[in-house]
Coordinates of C-alpha atoms and ligand atoms in Angstrom, one line a residue:
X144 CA -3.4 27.6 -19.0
X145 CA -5.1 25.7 -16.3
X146 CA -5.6 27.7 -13.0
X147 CA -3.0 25.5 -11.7
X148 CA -0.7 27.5 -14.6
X149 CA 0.3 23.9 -16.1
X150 CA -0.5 23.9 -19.9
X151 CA -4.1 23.3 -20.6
X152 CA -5.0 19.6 -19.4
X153 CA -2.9 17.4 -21.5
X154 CA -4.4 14.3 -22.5
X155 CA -3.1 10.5 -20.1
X156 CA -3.7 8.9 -23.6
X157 CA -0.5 7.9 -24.5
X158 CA -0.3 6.0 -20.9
X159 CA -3.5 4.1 -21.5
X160 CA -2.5 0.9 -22.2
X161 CA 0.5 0.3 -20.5
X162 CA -2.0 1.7 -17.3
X163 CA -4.2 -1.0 -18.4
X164 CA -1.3 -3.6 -18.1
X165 CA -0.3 -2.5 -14.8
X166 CA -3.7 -2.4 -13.9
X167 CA -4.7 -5.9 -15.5
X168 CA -1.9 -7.4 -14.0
X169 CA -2.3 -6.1 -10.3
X170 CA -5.8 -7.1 -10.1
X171 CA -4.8 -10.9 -10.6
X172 CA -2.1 -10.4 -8.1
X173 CA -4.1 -9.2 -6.2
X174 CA -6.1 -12.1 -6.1
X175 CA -3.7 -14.5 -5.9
X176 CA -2.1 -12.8 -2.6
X177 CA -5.7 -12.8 -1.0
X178 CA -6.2 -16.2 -1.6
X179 CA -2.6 -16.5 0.0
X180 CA -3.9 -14.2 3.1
X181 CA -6.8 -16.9 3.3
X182 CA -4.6 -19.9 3.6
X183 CA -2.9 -18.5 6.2
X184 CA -5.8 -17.8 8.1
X185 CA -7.6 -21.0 7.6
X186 CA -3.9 -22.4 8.8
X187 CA -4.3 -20.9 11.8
X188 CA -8.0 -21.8 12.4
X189 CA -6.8 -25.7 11.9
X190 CA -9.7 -25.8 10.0
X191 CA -7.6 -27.1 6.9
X192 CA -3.9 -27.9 6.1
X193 CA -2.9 -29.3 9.5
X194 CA -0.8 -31.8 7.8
X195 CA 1.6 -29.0 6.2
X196 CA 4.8 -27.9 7.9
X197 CA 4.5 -24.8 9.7
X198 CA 7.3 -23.7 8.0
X199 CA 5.4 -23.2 4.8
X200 CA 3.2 -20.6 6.8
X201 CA 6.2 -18.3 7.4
X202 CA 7.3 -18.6 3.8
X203 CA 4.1 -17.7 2.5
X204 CA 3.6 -15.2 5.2
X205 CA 6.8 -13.4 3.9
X206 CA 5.5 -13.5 -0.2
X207 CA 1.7 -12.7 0.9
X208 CA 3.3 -9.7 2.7
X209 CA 5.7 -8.2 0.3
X210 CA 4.0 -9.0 -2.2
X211 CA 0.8 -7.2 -1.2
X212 CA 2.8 -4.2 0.1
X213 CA 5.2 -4.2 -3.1
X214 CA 1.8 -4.8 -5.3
X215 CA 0.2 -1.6 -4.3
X216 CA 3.2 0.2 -4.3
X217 CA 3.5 0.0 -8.1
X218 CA 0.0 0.2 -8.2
X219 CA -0.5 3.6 -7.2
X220 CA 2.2 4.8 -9.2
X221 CA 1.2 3.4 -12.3
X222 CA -2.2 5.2 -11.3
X223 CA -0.7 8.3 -10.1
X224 CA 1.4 8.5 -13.5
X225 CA -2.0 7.9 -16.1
X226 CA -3.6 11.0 -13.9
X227 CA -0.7 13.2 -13.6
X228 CA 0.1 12.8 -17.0
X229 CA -3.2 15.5 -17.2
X230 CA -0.2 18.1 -15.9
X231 CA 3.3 17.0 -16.6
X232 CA 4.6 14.4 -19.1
X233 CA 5.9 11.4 -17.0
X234 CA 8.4 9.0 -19.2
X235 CA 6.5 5.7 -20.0
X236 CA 9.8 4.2 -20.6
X237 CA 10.5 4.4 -17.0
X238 CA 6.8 2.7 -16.2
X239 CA 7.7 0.2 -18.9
X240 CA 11.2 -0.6 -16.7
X241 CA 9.2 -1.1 -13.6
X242 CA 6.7 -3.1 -15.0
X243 CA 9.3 -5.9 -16.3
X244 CA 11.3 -5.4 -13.1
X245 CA 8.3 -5.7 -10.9
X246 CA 7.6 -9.2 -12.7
X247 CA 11.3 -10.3 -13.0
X248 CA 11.0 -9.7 -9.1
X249 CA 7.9 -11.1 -7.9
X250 CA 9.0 -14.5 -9.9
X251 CA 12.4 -14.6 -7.8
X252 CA 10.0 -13.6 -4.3
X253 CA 8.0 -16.6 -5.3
X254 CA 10.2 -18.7 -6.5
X255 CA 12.5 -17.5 -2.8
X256 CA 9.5 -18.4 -1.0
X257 CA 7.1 -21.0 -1.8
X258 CA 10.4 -23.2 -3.5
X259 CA 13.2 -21.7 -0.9
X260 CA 10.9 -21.7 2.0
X261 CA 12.6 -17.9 3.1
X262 CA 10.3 -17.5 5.9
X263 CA 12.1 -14.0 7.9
X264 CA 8.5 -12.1 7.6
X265 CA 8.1 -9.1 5.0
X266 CA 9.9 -6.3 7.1
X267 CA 13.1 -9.4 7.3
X268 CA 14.2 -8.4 10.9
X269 CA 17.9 -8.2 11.2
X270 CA 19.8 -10.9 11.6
X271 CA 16.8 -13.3 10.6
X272 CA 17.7 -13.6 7.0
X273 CA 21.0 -14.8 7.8
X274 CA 20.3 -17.4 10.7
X275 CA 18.2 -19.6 8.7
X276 CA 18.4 -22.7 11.3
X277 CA 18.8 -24.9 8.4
X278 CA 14.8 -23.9 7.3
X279 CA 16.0 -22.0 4.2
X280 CA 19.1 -22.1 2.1
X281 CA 21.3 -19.7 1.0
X282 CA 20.2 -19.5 -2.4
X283 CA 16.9 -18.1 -0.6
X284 CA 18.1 -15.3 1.3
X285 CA 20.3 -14.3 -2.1
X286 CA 17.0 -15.0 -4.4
X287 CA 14.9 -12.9 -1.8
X288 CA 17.4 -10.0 -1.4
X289 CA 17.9 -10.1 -5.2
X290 CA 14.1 -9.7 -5.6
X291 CA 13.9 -7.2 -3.4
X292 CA 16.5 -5.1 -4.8
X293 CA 15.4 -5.8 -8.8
X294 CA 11.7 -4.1 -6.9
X295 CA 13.3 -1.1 -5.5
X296 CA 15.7 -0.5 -8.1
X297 CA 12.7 0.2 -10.5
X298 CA 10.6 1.5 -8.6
X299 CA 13.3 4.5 -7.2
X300 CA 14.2 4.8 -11.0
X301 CA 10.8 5.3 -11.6
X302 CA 9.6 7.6 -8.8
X303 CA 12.6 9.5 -9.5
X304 CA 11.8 10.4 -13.3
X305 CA 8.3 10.9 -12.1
X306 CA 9.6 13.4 -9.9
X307 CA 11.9 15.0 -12.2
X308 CA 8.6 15.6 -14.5
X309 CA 6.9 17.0 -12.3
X310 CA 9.9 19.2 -11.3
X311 CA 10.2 20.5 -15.2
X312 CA 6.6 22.0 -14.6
X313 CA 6.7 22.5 -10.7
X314 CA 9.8 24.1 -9.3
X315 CA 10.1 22.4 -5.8
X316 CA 8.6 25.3 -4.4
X317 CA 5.6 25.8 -6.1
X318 CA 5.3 21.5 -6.5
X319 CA 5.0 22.0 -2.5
X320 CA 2.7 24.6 -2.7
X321 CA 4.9 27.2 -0.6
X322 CA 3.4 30.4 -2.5
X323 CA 0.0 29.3 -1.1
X324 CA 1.6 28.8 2.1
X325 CA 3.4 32.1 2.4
X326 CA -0.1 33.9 1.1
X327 CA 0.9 35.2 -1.9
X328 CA -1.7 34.8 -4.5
X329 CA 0.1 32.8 -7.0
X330 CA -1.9 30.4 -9.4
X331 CA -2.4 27.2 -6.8
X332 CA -0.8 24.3 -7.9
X333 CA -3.3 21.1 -8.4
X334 CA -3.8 18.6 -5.2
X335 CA -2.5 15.9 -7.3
X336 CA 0.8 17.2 -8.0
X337 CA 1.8 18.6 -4.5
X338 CA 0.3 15.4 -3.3
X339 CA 2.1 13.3 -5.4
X340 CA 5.3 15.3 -5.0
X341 CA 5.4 14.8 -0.9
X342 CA 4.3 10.9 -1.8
X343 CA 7.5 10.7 -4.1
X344 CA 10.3 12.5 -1.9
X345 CA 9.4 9.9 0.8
X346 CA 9.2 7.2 -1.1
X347 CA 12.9 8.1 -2.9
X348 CA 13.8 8.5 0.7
X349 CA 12.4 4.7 1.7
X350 CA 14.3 3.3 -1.4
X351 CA 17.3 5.2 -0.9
X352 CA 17.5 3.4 2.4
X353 CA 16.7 0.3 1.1
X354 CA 20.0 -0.4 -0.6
X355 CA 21.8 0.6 2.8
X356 CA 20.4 -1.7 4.2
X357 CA 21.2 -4.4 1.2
X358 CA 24.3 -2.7 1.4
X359 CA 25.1 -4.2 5.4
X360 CA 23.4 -7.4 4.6
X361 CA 26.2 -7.7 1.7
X362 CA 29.0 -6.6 3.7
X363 CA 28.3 -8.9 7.0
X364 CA 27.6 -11.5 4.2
X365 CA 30.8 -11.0 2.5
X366 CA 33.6 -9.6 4.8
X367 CA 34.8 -11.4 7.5
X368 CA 34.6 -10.0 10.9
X369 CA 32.0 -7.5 10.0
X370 CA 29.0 -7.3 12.2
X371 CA 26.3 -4.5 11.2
X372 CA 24.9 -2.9 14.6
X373 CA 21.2 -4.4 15.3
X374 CA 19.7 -0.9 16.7
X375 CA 20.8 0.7 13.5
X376 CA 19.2 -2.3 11.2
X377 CA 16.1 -1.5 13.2
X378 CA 16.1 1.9 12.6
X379 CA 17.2 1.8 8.7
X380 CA 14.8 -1.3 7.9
X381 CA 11.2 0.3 9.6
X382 CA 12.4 3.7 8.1
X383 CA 11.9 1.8 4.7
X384 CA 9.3 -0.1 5.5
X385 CA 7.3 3.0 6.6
X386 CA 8.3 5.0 4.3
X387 CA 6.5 2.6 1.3
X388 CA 3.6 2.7 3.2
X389 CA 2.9 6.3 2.9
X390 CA 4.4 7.0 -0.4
X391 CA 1.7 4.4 -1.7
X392 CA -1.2 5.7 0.9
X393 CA -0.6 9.3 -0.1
X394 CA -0.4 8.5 -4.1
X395 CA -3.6 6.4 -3.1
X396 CA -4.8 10.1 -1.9
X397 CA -4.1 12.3 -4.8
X398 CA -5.9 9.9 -6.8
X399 CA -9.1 10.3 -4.7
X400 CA -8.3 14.0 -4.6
X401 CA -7.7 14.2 -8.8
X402 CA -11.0 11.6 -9.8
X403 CA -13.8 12.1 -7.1
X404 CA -14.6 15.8 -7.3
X405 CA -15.9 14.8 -11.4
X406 CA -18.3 12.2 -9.6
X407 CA -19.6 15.0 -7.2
X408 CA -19.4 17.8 -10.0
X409 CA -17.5 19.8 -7.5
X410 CA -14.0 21.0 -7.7
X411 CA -10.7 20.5 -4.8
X412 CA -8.8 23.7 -4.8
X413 CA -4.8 23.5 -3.1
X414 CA -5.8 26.1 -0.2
X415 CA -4.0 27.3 2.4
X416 CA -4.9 24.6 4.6
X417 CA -4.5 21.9 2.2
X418 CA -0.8 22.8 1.5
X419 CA 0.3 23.5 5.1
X420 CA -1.4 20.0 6.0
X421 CA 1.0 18.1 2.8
X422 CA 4.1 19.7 3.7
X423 CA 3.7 18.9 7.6
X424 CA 3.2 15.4 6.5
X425 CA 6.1 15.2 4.8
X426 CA 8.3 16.2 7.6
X427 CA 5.9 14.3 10.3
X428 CA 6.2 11.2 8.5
X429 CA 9.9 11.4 8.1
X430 CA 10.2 10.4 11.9
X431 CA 6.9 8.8 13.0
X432 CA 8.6 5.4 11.7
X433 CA 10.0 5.8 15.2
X434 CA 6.7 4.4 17.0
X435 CA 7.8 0.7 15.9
X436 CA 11.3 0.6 18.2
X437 CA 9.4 1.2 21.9
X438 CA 10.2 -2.2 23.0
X439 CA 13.8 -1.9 21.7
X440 CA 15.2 -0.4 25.2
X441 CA 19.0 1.1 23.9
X442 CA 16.7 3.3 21.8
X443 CA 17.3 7.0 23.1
X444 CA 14.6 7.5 25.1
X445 CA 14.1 11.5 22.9
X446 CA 13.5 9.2 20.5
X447 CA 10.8 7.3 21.9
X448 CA 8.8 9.9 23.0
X449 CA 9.4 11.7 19.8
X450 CA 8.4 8.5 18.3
X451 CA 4.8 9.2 20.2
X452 CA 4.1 12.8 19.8
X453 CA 5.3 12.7 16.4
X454 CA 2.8 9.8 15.6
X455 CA -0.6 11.6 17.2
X456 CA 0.5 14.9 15.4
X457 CA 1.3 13.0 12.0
X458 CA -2.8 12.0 12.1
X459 CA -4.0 15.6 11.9
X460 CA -2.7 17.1 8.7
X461 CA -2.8 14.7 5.9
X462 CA -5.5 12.5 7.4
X463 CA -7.6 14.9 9.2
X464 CA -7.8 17.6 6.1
X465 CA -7.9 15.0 3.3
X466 CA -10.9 13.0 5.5
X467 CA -12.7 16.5 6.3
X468 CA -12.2 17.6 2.8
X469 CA -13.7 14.2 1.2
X470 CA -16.6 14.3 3.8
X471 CA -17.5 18.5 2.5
X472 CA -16.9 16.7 -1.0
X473 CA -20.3 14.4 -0.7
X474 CA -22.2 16.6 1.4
X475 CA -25.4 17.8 0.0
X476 CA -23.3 17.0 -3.7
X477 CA -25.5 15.6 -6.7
X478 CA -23.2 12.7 -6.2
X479 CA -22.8 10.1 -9.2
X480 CA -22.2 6.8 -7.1
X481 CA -20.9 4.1 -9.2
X482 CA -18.2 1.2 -8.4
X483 CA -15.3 3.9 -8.6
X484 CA -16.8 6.3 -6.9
X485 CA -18.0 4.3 -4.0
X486 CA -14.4 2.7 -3.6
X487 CA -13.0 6.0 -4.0
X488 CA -14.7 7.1 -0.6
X489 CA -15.0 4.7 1.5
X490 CA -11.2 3.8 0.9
X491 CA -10.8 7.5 2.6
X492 CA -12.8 6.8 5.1
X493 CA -11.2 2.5 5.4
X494 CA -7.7 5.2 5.6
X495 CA -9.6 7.1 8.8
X496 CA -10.9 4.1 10.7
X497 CA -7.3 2.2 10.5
X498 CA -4.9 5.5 11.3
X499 CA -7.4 5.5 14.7
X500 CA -6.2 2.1 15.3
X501 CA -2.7 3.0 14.4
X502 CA -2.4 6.2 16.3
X503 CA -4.0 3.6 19.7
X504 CA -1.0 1.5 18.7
X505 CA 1.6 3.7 18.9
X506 CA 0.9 5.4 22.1
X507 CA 3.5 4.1 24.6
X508 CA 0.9 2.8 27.2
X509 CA -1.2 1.3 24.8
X510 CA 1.8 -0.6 23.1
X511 CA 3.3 -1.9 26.3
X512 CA 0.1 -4.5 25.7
X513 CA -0.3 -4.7 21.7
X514 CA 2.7 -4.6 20.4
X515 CA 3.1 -7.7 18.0
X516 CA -0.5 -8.9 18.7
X517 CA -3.4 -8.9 16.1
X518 CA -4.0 -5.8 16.7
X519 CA -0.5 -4.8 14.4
X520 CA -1.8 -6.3 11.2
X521 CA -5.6 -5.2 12.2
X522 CA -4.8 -1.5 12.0
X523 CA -2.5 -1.7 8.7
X524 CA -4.8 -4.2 7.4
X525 CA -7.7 -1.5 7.9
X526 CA -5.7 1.2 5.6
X527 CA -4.5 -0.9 3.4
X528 CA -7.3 -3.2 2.5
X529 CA -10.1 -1.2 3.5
X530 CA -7.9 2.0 2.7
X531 CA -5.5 2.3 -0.6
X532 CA -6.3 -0.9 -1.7
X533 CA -10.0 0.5 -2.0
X534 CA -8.9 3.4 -3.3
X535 CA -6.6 2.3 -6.3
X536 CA -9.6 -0.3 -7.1
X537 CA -11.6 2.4 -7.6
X538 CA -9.2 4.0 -9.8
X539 CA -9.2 0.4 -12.0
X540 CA -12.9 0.5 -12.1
X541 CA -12.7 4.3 -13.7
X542 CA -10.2 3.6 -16.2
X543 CA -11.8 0.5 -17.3
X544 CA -15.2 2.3 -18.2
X545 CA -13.1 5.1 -19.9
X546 CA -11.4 3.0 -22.2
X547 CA -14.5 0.7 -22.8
X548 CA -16.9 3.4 -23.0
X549 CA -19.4 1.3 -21.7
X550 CA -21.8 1.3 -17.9
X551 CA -20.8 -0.7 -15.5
X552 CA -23.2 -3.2 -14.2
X553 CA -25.8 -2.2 -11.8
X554 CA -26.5 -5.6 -10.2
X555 CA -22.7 -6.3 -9.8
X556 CA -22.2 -2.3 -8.5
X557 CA -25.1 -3.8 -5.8
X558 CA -23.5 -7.1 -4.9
X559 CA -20.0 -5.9 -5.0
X560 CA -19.9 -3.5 -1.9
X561 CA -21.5 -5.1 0.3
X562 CA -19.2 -8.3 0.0
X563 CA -16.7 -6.0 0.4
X564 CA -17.9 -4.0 3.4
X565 CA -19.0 -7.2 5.4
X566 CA -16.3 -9.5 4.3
X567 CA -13.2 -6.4 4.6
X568 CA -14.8 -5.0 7.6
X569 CA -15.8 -8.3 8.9
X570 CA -12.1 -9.4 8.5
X571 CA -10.0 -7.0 10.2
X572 CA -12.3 -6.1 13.3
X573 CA -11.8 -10.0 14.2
X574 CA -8.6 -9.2 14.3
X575 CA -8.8 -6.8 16.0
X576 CA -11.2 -8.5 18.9
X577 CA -7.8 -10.8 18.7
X578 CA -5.4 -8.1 19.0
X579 CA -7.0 -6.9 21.9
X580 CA -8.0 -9.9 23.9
X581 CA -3.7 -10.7 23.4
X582 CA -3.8 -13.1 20.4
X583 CA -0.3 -12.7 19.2
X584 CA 0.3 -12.0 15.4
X585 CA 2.5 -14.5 13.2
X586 CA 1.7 -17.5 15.1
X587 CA 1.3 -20.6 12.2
X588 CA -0.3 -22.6 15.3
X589 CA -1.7 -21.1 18.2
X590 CA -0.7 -23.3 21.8
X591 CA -2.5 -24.9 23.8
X592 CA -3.2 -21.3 26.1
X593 CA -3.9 -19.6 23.3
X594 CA -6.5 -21.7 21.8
X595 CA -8.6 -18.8 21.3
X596 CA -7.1 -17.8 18.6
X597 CA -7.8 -20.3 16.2
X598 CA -11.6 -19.8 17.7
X599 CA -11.3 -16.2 16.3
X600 CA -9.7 -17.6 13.2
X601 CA -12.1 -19.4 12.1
X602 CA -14.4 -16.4 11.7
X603 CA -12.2 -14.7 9.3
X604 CA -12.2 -17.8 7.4
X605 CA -16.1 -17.0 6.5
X606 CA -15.5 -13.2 6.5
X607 CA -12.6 -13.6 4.2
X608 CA -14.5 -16.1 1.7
X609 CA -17.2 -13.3 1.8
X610 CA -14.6 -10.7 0.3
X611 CA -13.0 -13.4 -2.1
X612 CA -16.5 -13.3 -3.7
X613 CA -16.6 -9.3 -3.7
X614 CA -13.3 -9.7 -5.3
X615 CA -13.8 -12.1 -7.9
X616 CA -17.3 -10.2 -8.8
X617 CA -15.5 -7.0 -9.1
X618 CA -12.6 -8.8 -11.4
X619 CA -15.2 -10.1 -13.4
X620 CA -17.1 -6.4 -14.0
X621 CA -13.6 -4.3 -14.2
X622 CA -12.2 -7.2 -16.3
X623 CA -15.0 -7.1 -18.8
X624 CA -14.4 -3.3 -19.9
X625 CA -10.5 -3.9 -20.3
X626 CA -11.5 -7.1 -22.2
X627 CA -13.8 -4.8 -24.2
X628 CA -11.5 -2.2 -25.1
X629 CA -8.8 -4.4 -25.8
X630 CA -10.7 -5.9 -28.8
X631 CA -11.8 -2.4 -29.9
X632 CA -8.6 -1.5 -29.9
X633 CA -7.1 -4.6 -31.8
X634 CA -10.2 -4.7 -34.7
X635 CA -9.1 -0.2 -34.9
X636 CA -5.4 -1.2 -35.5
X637 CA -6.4 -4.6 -37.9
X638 CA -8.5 -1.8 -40.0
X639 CA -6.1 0.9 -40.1
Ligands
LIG902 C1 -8.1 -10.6 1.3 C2 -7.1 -9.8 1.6 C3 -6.1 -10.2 2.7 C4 -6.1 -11.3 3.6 C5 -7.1 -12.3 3.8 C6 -4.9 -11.1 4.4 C7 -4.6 -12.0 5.5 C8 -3.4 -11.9 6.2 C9 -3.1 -12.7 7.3 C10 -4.0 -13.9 7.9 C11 -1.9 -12.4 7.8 C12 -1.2 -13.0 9.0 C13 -1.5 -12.3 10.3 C14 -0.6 -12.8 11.4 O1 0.4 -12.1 11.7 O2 -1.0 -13.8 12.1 C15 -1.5 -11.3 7.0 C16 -0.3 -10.6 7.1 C17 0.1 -9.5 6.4 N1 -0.6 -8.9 5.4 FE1 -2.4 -9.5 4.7 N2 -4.2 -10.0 4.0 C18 -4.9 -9.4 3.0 C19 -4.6 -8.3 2.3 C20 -3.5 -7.6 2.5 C21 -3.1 -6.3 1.9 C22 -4.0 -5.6 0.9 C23 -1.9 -6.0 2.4 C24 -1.1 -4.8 2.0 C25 -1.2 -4.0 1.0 C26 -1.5 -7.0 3.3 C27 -0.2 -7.0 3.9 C28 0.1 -7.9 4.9 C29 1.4 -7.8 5.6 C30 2.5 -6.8 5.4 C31 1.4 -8.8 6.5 C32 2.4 -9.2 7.6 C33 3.4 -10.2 7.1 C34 4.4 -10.5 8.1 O3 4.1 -10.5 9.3 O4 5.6 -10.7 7.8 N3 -2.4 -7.9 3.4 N4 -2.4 -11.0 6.0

């Protein structure tokens, strides 16, 4: 028995490839939504693709932004499965149902999209979708909802039989680490699973919430006379919205928390502290969605202000700890720094620097001037990009040198970080500058007064080229071990 009291360390083996396959195939998505986040930049710099219809900005808008949020949804549950399969026995067949469902959706997103021209943005305010103005047909909105409900049908399906594994080991109790928090001295649960439990009851939440909102979508679609109520579409769709974001952030987390102590030959306990900071995140983040509705005024006004203090208290426990602990981590720690384990640390940090910008964001005041500027995507751009996105990278990188056995590259390892850095970095603190000097967000061309902000754009047009290159280098490295175990693995089966 581990001191965790799970049965001693099982082995993620029987997950490896299908990890690979999720892990192949999000890379090159990956990509190919960057590439889509550069057009639309270089769009709005005028620097190229003038002569398209501004139209095809919004559609590729909406596919760049579900897909990227979708993309590393799945992502860090496909990595959050290979790792906890070390203490409970997640189904693969449920992993295996995501992973067609996740392609069978993204086809119909792109095919919604790019094809259909669906341009309503990724969070689909209510009633966009529906009022079209003759930009998108039918057929789009249906392919688009379709999509989106094929993506969170799998994905709740599979979050839920990764819970209920976890639960066959973990009673919900000791999953949330109460012992710990009451003081008794039971054997402490590992960070992984009480992280990844809190990560998986919001994001069954989020899905859950989802189809309700399908559900009124259907209903105003299909019975006459019905109307859903616009506050209440508000409220359902950034509840969901919100709710992915952290269920991916905090999966993103328990990753960092299982892999990087083995790079710093130090271990990460579930202490008191640790446990009381999960499970207050789990109920902060139930309600801090609420910071997104201040400039919808038939809001309760409790609600807004909960909305604010429930935002600047939701920073300290998950972020706060998990940022302190990382930082203790490193310090004065024999540390093994390779691709994995650089990505792995600076994506908690990339978490730290955007949550600032997202806590500036939601404080009443300070929204009365940013809300939907560039300072929006700036912040979630900064935790995503510079945040998860980092992280889960980091967790490709690792498996790719465990399966290939082999080093990584130490000129690549060299080149690859600092693209990243200046190009990620370089990125989203122009957009930030934007943000704050008023450049609204989701504008395909900026007018006349705001001619700035193609100015600014055409900085991130450079910045973003320089991550491209980080991103194709690091494709190229990580690629090379899956190529290389891949072949391994086909000669072992031709000889056996
Ligand atoms: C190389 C990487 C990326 C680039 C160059 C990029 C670029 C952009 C740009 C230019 C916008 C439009 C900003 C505006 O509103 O005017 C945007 C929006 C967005 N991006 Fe990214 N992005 C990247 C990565 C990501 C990642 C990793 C995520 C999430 C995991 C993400 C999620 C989004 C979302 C949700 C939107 C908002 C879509 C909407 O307004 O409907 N992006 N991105």
């Amino acid at each position: 028995m581990t001191d965790a009291g799970a049965p001693a360390s099982r082995s993620a083996r029987p997950l490896r490839t299908l990890t690979a396959l999720w892990m192949g195939m999000v890379c090159l998505l990956f990509l190919a939504f960057s590439l889509d986040g550069w057009f639309l930049r270089t769009y709005q710099s005028k620097l190229l693709f003038a002569t398209m219809r501004p139209e095809l900005f919004y559609a590729v808008l909406t596919l760049h932004g579900i897909g990227m949020v979708g993309l590393w949804m799945a992502a860090s549950l496909a990595a959050g499965n290979y790792l906890l399969a070390r203490y409970v026995r997640p189904p693969r067949w449920a992993s295996w149902l995501a992973l067609a469902g996740t392609v069978a959706g993204f086809v119909v997103l792109v095919e919604a999209t790019t094809e259909g021209l669906f341009g309503a943005g990724w969070y689909f305010l209510y009633p966009l979708p529906m009022f079209s103005q003759g930009i998108w047909p039918t057929w789009a909105t249906g392919g688009f909802f379709a999509s989106l409900a094929t993506l969170c049908a799998v994905w709740l399906i599979w979050a839920l039989a990764t819970l209920w594994a976890i639960l066959r080991q973990y009673p919900l109790p000791r999953a949330l680490a109460w012992p710990q928090l009451a003081g008794r001295s039971a054997p402490a649960v590992p960070p992984l699973v009480l992280i990844s439990t809190v990560a998986l009851l919001l994001g069954v939440a989020g899905f859950l919430d989802a189809f309700a909102v399908f559900t009124f979508y259907l209903l105003q679609w299909r019975v006459h006379g019905f109307v859903a109520d616009a506050l209440l579409m508000k409220n359902l769709t950034f509840f969901f919205t919100q709710m992915t974001a952290y269920a991916t952030m905090y999966l993103g987390v328990g990753v960092v928390y299982e892999l990087l102590p083995a790079f710093a030959a130090r271990s990460w306990k579930t202490t008191r502290v640790v446990a009381l900071a999960w499970n207050a995140a789990l109920a902060l983040a139930l309600v801090s969605y609420l910071n997104h509705l201040y400039m919808d005024v038939v809001q309760p006004h409790a609600l807004q202000v909960a909305g604010q203090v429930v935002s600047y208290l939701s920073a300290v426990p998950a972020a706060t700890v998990s940022i302190f602990d990382g930082l203790l981590l490193v310090y004065g720690a024999r540390m093994r720094w390779t691709i994995a384990s650089s990505f792995l640390f600076l994506g908690l940090m990339g978490w730290a620097v955007g949550g600032v910008g997202a806590v500036i964001d939601s404080t009443i005041a300070a929204n009365a001037v940013l809300h939907n500027t560039l300072w929006v995507p700036a912040h979630f751009h900064t935790y995503y990009l510079m945040g998860v996105v980092l992280m889960l990278l980091g967790f490709a990188s690792h498996l790719g040198l465990e399966l290939s056995g082999r080093a990584e590259s130490r000129l690549v390892r060299r080149l690859v970080l600092p693209f990243f850095l200046v190009g990620g970095y370089g990125f989203v603190l122009t957009l930030f500058w934007a943000g704050a000097h008023s450049i609204p967000r989701r504008y395909a061309v900026y007018p006349d007064e705001l001619a700035r902000g193609a100015f600014y754009a055409r900085f991130d047009v450079v910045l973003i080229g320089v991550l491209l290159l980080g991103i194709v280098l690091f494709l190229g490295e990580t690629g090379r071990h899956y190529v290389t175990a891949a072949v391994r693995g086909l000669r072992h089966r031709g000889r056996s």
